[in-house]
PDB file of C-alpha atoms and ligand atoms in Angstrom:
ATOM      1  CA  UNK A  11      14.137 -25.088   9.856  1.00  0.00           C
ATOM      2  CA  UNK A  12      10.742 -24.666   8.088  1.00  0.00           C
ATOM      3  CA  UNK A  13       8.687 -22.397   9.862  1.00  0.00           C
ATOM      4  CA  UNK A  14       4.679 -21.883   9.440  1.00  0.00           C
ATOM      5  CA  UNK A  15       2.902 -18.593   9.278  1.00  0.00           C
ATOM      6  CA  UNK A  16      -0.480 -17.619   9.641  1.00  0.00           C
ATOM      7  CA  UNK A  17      -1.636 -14.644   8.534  1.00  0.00           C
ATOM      8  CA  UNK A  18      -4.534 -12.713   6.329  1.00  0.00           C
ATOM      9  CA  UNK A  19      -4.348 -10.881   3.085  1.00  0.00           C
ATOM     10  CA  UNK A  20      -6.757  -8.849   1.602  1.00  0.00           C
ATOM     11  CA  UNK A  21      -9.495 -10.234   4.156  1.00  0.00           C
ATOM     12  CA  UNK A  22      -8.120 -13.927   3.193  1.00  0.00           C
ATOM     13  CA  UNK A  23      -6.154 -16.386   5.665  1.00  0.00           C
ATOM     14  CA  UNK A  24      -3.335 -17.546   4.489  1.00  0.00           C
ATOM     15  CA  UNK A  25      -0.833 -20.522   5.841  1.00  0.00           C
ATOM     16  CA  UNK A  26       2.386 -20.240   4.709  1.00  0.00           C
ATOM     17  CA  UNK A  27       5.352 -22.588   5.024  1.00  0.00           C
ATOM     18  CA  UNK A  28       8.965 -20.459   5.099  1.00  0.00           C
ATOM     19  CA  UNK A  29      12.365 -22.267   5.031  1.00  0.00           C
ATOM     20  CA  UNK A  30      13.529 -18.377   6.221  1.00  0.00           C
ATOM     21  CA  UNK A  31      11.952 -16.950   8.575  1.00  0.00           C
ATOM     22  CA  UNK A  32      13.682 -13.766   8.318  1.00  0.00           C
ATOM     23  CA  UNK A  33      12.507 -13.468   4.196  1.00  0.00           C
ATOM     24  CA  UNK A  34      11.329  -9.925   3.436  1.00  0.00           C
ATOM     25  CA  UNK A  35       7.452  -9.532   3.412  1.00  0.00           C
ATOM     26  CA  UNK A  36       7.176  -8.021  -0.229  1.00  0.00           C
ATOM     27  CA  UNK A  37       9.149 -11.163  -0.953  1.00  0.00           C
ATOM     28  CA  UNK A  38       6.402 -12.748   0.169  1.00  0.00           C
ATOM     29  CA  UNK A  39       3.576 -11.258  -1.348  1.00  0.00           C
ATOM     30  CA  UNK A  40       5.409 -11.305  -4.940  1.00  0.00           C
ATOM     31  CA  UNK A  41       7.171 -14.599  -4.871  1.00  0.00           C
ATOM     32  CA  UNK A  42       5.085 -16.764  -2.793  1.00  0.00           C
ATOM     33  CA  UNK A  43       1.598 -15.104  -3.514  1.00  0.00           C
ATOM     34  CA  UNK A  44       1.693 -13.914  -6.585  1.00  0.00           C
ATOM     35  CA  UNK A  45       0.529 -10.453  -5.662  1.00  0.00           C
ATOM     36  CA  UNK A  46       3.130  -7.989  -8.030  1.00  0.00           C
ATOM     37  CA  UNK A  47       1.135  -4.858  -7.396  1.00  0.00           C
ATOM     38  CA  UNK A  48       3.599  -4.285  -4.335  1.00  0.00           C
ATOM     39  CA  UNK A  49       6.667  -2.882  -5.747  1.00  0.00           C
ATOM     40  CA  UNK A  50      10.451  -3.280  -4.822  1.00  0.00           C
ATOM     41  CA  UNK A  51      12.310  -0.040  -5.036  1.00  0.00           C
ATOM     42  CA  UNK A  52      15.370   0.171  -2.971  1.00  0.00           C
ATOM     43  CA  UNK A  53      14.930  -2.989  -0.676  1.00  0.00           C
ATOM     44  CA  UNK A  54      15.983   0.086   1.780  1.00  0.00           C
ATOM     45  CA  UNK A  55      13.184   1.631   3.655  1.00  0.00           C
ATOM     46  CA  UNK A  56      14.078   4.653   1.825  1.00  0.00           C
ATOM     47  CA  UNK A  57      11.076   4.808  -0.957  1.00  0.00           C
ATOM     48  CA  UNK A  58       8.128   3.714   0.425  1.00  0.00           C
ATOM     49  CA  UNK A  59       7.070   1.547  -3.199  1.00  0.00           C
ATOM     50  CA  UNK A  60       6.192  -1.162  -1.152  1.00  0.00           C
ATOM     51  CA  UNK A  61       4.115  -0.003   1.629  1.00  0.00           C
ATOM     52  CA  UNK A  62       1.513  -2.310   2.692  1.00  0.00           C
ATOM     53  CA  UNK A  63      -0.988  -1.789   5.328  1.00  0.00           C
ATOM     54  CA  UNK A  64      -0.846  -3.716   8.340  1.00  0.00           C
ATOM     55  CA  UNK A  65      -3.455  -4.314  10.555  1.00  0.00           C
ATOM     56  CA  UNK A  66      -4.966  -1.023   8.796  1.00  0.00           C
ATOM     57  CA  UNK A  67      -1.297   1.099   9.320  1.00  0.00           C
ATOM     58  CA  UNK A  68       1.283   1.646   6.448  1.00  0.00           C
ATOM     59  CA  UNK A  69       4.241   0.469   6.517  1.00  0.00           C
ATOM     60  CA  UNK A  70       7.256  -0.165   4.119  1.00  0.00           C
ATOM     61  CA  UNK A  71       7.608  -4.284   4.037  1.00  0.00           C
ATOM     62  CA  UNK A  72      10.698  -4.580   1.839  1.00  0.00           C
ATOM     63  CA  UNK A  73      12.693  -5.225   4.888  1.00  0.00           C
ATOM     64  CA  UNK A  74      10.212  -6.653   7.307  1.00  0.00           C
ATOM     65  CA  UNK A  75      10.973  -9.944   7.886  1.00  0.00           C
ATOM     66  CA  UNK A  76       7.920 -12.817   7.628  1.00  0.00           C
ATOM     67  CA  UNK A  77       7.996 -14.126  11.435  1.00  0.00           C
ATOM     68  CA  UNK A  78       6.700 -10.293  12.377  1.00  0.00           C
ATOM     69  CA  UNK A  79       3.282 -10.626  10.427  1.00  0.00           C
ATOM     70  CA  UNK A  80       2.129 -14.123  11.969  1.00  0.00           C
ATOM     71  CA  UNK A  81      -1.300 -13.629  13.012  1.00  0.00           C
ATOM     72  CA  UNK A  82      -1.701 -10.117  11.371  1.00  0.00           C
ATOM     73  CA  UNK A  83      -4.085  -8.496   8.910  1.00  0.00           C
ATOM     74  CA  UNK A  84      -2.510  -7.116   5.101  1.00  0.00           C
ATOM     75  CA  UNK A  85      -3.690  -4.911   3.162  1.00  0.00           C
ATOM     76  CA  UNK A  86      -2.051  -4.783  -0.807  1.00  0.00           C
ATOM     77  CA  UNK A  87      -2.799  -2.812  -3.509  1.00  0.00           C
ATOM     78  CA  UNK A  88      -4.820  -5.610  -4.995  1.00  0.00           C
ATOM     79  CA  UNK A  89      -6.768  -5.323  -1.702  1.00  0.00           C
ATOM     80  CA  UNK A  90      -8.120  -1.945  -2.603  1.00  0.00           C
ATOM     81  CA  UNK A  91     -10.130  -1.786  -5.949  1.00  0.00           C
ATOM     82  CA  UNK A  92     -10.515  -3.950  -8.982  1.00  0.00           C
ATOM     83  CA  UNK A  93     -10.466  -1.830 -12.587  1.00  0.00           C
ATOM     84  CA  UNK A  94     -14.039  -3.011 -12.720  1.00  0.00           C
ATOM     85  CA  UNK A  95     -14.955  -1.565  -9.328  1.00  0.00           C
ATOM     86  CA  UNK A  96     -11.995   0.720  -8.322  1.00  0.00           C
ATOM     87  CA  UNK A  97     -11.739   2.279  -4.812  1.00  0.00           C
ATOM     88  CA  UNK A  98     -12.465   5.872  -4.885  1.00  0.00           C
ATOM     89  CA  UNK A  99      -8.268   7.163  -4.423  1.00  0.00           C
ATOM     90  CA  UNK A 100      -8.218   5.344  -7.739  1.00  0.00           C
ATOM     91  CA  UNK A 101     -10.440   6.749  -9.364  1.00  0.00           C
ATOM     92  CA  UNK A 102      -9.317  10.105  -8.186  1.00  0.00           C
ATOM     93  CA  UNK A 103      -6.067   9.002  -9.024  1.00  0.00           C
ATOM     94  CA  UNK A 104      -7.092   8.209 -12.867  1.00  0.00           C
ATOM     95  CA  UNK A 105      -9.010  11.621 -12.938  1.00  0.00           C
ATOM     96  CA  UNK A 106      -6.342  13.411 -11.888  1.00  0.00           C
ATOM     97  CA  UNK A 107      -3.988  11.894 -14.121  1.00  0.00           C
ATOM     98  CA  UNK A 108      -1.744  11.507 -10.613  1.00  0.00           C
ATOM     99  CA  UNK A 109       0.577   8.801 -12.411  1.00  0.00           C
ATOM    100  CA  UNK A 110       3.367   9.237 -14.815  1.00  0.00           C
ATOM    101  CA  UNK A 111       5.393   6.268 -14.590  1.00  0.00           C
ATOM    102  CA  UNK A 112       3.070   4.765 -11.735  1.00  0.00           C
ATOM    103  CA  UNK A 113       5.831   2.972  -9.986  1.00  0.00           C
ATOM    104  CA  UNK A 114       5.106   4.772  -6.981  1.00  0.00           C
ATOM    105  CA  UNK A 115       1.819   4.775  -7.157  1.00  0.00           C
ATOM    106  CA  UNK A 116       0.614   1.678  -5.317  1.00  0.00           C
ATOM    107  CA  UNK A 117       2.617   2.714  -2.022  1.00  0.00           C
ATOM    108  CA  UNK A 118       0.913   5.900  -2.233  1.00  0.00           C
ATOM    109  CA  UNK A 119      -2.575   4.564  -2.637  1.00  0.00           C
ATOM    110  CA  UNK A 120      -1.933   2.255  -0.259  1.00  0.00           C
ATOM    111  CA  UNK A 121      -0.492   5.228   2.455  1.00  0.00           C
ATOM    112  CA  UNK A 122      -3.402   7.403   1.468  1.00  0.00           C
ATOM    113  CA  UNK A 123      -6.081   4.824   2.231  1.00  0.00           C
ATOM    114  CA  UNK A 124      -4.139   4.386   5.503  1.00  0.00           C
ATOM    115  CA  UNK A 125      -4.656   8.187   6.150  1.00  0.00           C
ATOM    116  CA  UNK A 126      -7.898   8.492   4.827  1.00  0.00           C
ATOM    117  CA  UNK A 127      -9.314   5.608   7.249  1.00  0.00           C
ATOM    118  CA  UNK A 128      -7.558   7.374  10.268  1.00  0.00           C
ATOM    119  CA  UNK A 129      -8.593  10.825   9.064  1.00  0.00           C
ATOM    120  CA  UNK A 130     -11.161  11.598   6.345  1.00  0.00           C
ATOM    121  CA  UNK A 131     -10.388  15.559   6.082  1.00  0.00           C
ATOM    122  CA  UNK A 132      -7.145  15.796   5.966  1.00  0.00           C
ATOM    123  CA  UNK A 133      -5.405  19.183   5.019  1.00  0.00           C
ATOM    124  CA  UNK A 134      -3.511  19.470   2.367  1.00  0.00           C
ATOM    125  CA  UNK A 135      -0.690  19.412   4.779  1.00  0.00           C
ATOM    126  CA  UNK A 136      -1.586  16.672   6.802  1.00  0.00           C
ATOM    127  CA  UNK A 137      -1.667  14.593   3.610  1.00  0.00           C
ATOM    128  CA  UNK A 138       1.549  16.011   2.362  1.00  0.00           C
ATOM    129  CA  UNK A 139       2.738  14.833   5.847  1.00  0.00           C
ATOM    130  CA  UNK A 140       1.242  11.296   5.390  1.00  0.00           C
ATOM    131  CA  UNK A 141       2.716  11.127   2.090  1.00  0.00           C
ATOM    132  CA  UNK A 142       6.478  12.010   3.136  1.00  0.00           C
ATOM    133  CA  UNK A 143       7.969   8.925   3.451  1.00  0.00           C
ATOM    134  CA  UNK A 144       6.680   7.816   0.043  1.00  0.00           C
ATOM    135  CA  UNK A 145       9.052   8.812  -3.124  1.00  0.00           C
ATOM    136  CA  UNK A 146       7.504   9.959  -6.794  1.00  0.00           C
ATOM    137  CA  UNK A 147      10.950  10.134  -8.676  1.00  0.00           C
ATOM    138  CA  UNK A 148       8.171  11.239 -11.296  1.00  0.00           C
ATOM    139  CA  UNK A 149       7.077  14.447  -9.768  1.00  0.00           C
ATOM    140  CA  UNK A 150       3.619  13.720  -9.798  1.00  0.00           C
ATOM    141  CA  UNK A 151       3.449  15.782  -6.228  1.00  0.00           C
ATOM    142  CA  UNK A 152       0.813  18.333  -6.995  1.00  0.00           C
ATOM    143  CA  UNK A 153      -1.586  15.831  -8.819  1.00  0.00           C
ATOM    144  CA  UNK A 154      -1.397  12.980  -6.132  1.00  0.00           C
ATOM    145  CA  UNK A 155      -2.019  15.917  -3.471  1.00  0.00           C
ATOM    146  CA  UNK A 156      -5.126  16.748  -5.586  1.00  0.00           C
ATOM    147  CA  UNK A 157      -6.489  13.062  -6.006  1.00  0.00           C
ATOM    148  CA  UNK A 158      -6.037  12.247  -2.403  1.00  0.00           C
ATOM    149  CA  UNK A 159      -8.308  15.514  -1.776  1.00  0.00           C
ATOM    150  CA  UNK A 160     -10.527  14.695  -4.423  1.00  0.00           C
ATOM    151  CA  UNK A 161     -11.395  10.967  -3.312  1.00  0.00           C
ATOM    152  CA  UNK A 162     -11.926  12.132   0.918  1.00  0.00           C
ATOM    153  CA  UNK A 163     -14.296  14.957  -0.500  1.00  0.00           C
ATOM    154  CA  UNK A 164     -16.121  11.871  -2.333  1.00  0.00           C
ATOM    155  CA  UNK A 165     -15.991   9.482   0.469  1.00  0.00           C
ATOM    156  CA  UNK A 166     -16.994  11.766   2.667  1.00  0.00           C
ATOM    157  CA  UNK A 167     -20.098  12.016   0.231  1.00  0.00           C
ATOM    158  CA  UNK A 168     -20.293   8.575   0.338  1.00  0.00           C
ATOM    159  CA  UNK A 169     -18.836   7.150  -2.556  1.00  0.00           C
ATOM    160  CA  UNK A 170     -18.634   2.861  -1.942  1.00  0.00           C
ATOM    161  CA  UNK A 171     -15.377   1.837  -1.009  1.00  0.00           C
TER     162      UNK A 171
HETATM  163  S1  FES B 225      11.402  -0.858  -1.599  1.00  0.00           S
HETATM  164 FE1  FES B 225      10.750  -0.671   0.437  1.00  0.00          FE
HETATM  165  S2  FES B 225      11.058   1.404   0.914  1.00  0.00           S
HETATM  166 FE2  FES B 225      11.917   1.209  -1.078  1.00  0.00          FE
HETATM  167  S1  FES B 226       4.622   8.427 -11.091  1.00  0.00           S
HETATM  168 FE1  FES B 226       6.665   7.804 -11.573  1.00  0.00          FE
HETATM  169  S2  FES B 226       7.592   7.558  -9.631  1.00  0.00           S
HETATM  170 FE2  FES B 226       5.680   8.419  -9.175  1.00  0.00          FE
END
C-alpha cells in the first residue's frame, strides 16, 4: 500500500509518496531526491558513508527504513556548504588536504558538524571518539583529525556557517 511521508531536508519540507515503507533512507535521498552526496558503502551499518543528521544527530541511514523519519528534520551533505560558500569543516577539510579518495568524506563532515554543534572544543580525543564509527579505507586519519580541529578553532572565532 502507498504510504505518504512528511518530512524536511536541508531546512525544506518534503511529501513523499512510498509504495515501501520499509525502503532504506539513503535510498531515498539518492533515488527519490536526487541528493548523491550521501554515499552507499556497505548497506551494513558498518561504514558510516552515509551518515545523515537527524534532527541535528548522526546517524548511518543505509538501513533506516522511510516510515522512521516522518515528521523529522535531515541534514545531507548538500545541506552543509555550497563550493561557492562552503561550511567551515570544508574548508578545513580542502586546507588540510583531509581527502584522498573522498568517499568517506561526506559521512565524516556530516558526523563532525554533528559533534561540533553539540561540542565546539572538542579534544582531539573526543573527536577521534565522534569519528569512530565512520571508516576512511583511505587513511586520511591524521588529516581529518586536523581539519575537524582546524574548522572548531575557526568557528569558535566566528567564521559564518
Ligand atoms: S553504507 Fe551505511 S554504514 Fe556503510
Ligand atoms: S578518503 Fe578515501 S575512504 Fe576516506
Amino acid at each position: 500500500m502507498t504510504q505518504k511521508f512528511d518530512f524536511h531536508v536541508n531546512g525544506k519540507p518534503v511529501s513523499l509518496s512510498l509504495d515501501n515503507e520499509e525502503t532504506p533512507l539513503l535510498n531515498v535521498l539518492r533515488n527519490e531526491l536526487g541528493l548523491m552526496g550521501t554515499r552507499f558503502g556497505c548497506g551494513l551499518e558498518q561504514c558510516g558513508c552515509c551518515m545523515v543528521l537527524i534532527d541535528g544527530v548522526p546517524e548511518k541511514c543505509c538501513s533506516k527504513p522511510a516510515w522512521s523519519i516522518a515528521g523529522k528534520a535531515i541534514t545531507t551533505i548538500e545541506g552543509l556548504g555550497t563550493p561557492e560558500r562552503p561550511h567551515p569543516l570544508q574548508q578545513a577539510f580542502i586546507d588540510e588536504q583531509a581527502g584522498q579518495c573522498g568517499y568517506c568524506l561526506s559521512g565524516i563532515l556530516i558526523t563532525a558538524k554533528g559533534l561540533l554543534d553539540k561540542n565546539p572544543s572538542p579534544t582531539r580525543a573526543e573527536i577521534a571518539t565522534a569519528l569512530d564509527s565512520n571508516i576512511c579505507r583511505c587513511g586520511s586519519h591524521n588529516r581529518i583529525l586536523r581539519a575537524v580541529e582546524k574548522a572548531a578553532a575557526q568557528i569558535r572565532a566566528g567564521a559564518k556557517l
